[in-house]
Phi, psi and omega in degrees: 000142180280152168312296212261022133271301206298336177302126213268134181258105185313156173264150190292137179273117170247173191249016186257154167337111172311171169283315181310294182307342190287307199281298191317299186313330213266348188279299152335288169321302182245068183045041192246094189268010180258010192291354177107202168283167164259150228264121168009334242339141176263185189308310188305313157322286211266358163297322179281309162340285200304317200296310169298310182309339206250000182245346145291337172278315176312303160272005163287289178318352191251327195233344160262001192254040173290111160092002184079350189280152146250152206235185166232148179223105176262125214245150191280151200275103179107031204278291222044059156068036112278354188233142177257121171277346182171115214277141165250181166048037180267348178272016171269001209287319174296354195247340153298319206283333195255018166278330195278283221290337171310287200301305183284036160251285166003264192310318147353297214272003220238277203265344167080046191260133153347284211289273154355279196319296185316315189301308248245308203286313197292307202277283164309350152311309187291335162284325176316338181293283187321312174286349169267309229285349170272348181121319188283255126175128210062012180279116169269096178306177162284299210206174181192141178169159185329133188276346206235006171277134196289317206265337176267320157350285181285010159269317184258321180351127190044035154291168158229018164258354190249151158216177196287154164304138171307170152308168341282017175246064197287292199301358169237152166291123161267177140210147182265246185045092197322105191212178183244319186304339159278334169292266205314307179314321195292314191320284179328326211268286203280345175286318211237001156271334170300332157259356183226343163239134199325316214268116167317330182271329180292307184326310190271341163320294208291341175290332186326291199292336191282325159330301176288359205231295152336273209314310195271328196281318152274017135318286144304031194015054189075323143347115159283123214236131163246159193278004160266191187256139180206215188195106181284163184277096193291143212286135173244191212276005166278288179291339155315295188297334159315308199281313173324286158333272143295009164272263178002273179294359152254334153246086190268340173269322213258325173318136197238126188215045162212000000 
């Protein structure tokens, strides 16, 4: 027998699934909620993990973030993913938009980057908009944007759910149409930046907006009310408690909630 078969080979750290970890997902997957923890990640794993994730963001924010918002974007044909022909899914858009302000608070609390914050800052900025710009003040819109942009044109064109923005922003489009899943997304979006990220300024965003969001949603005695003609969205008791909740724990003296 040779040295290098009798020689023991150590094994190669691959960045793919353990068999064990393999086994958990599956166990899980078909319902085994005794399967424990999941089995460790190793350096490499989780070295590979960051790496996709931070290059999945970079193409989320480049081809799906028009406007700070998140879409689906159907791109012109021989464009190569440079000319966008038409924003989709956009009336998911506050409520996607606040998984992407999740995901980036995570990493925030994880890697402390800048880069992250700004983003984290840049992105509640854009609900300051987005909860005004109808008029309503705490009215959580779908989506906003340039009225004259061709790929959100052609998305809202002949709705009867979008109208122009109040002043100062006449030059842009809302929509409108009623649901509770941008509320609950926007919820998910400001709970977990609130917790997990550190930064005093981020901090008083998000009390601001869960303030302004909160305060008229028990105005309305929880109802979704649009400042247009609609049929509102009557509240049932997960979501009272959800808003409730979140008002509390982030302003508890200040949150008005009769």
């Amino acid at each position: 027998m040779s040295y290098s078969l009798a020689t023991p080979v150590p094994a190669v750290e691959v960045a793919g699934l353990t068999p064990a970890q393999q086994a958990w997902l599956d166990a899980v997957a078909h319902g085994n909620t005794t399967a424990g923890d999941f089995p460790q990640l190793s350096a490499v794993q989780a070295a590979s993990l960051a790496s996709s994730a931070s290059s999945m963001a970079k193409e989320q924010a480049r081809c799906c973030m028009p406007f700070g918002q998140s879409v689906n974007t159907k791109w012109q044909t021989g464009s190569n993913q440079t000319i966008p022909e038409e924003y989709e899914d956009v009336g998911d858009s506050a409520a996607w938009t606040g998984h992407v302000l999740a995901a980036a608070a995570l990493e925030y609390n994880v890697t402390k980057s800048a880069s992250t914050l700004e983003f984290i800052s840049k992105t509640l900025d854009m609900y300051d908009f987005t909860t005004q710009c109808s008029g309503k003040v705490g009215f959580i819109v779908r989506f906003a944007g340039p009225s004259n942009n061709m790929a959100y044109r052609n998305y809202y064109h002949g709705s009867n759910h979008a109208w122009p923005c109040v002043a100062p922003w006449g030059n842009q489009t809302w929509l409108g149409s009623l649901s509770k899943d941008m509320y609950y997304g926007f919820a998910f979006g400001m709970s977990t930046t609130w917790v997990f990220v550190d930064d005093a300024a981020t901090r008083a965003k998000v009390s601001m907006l869960v303030q302004r969001v909160v305060s008229l949603l028990a105005k309305d005695s929880f109802f979704i009310n649009s400042p247009k003609p609609h049929i509102p969205i009557v509240p049932d008791p997960l979501f009272i408690a959800v808003f409730m909740r979140l008002g509390l724990s982030i302003n508890e003296t200040a949150c008005v909630l009769a």
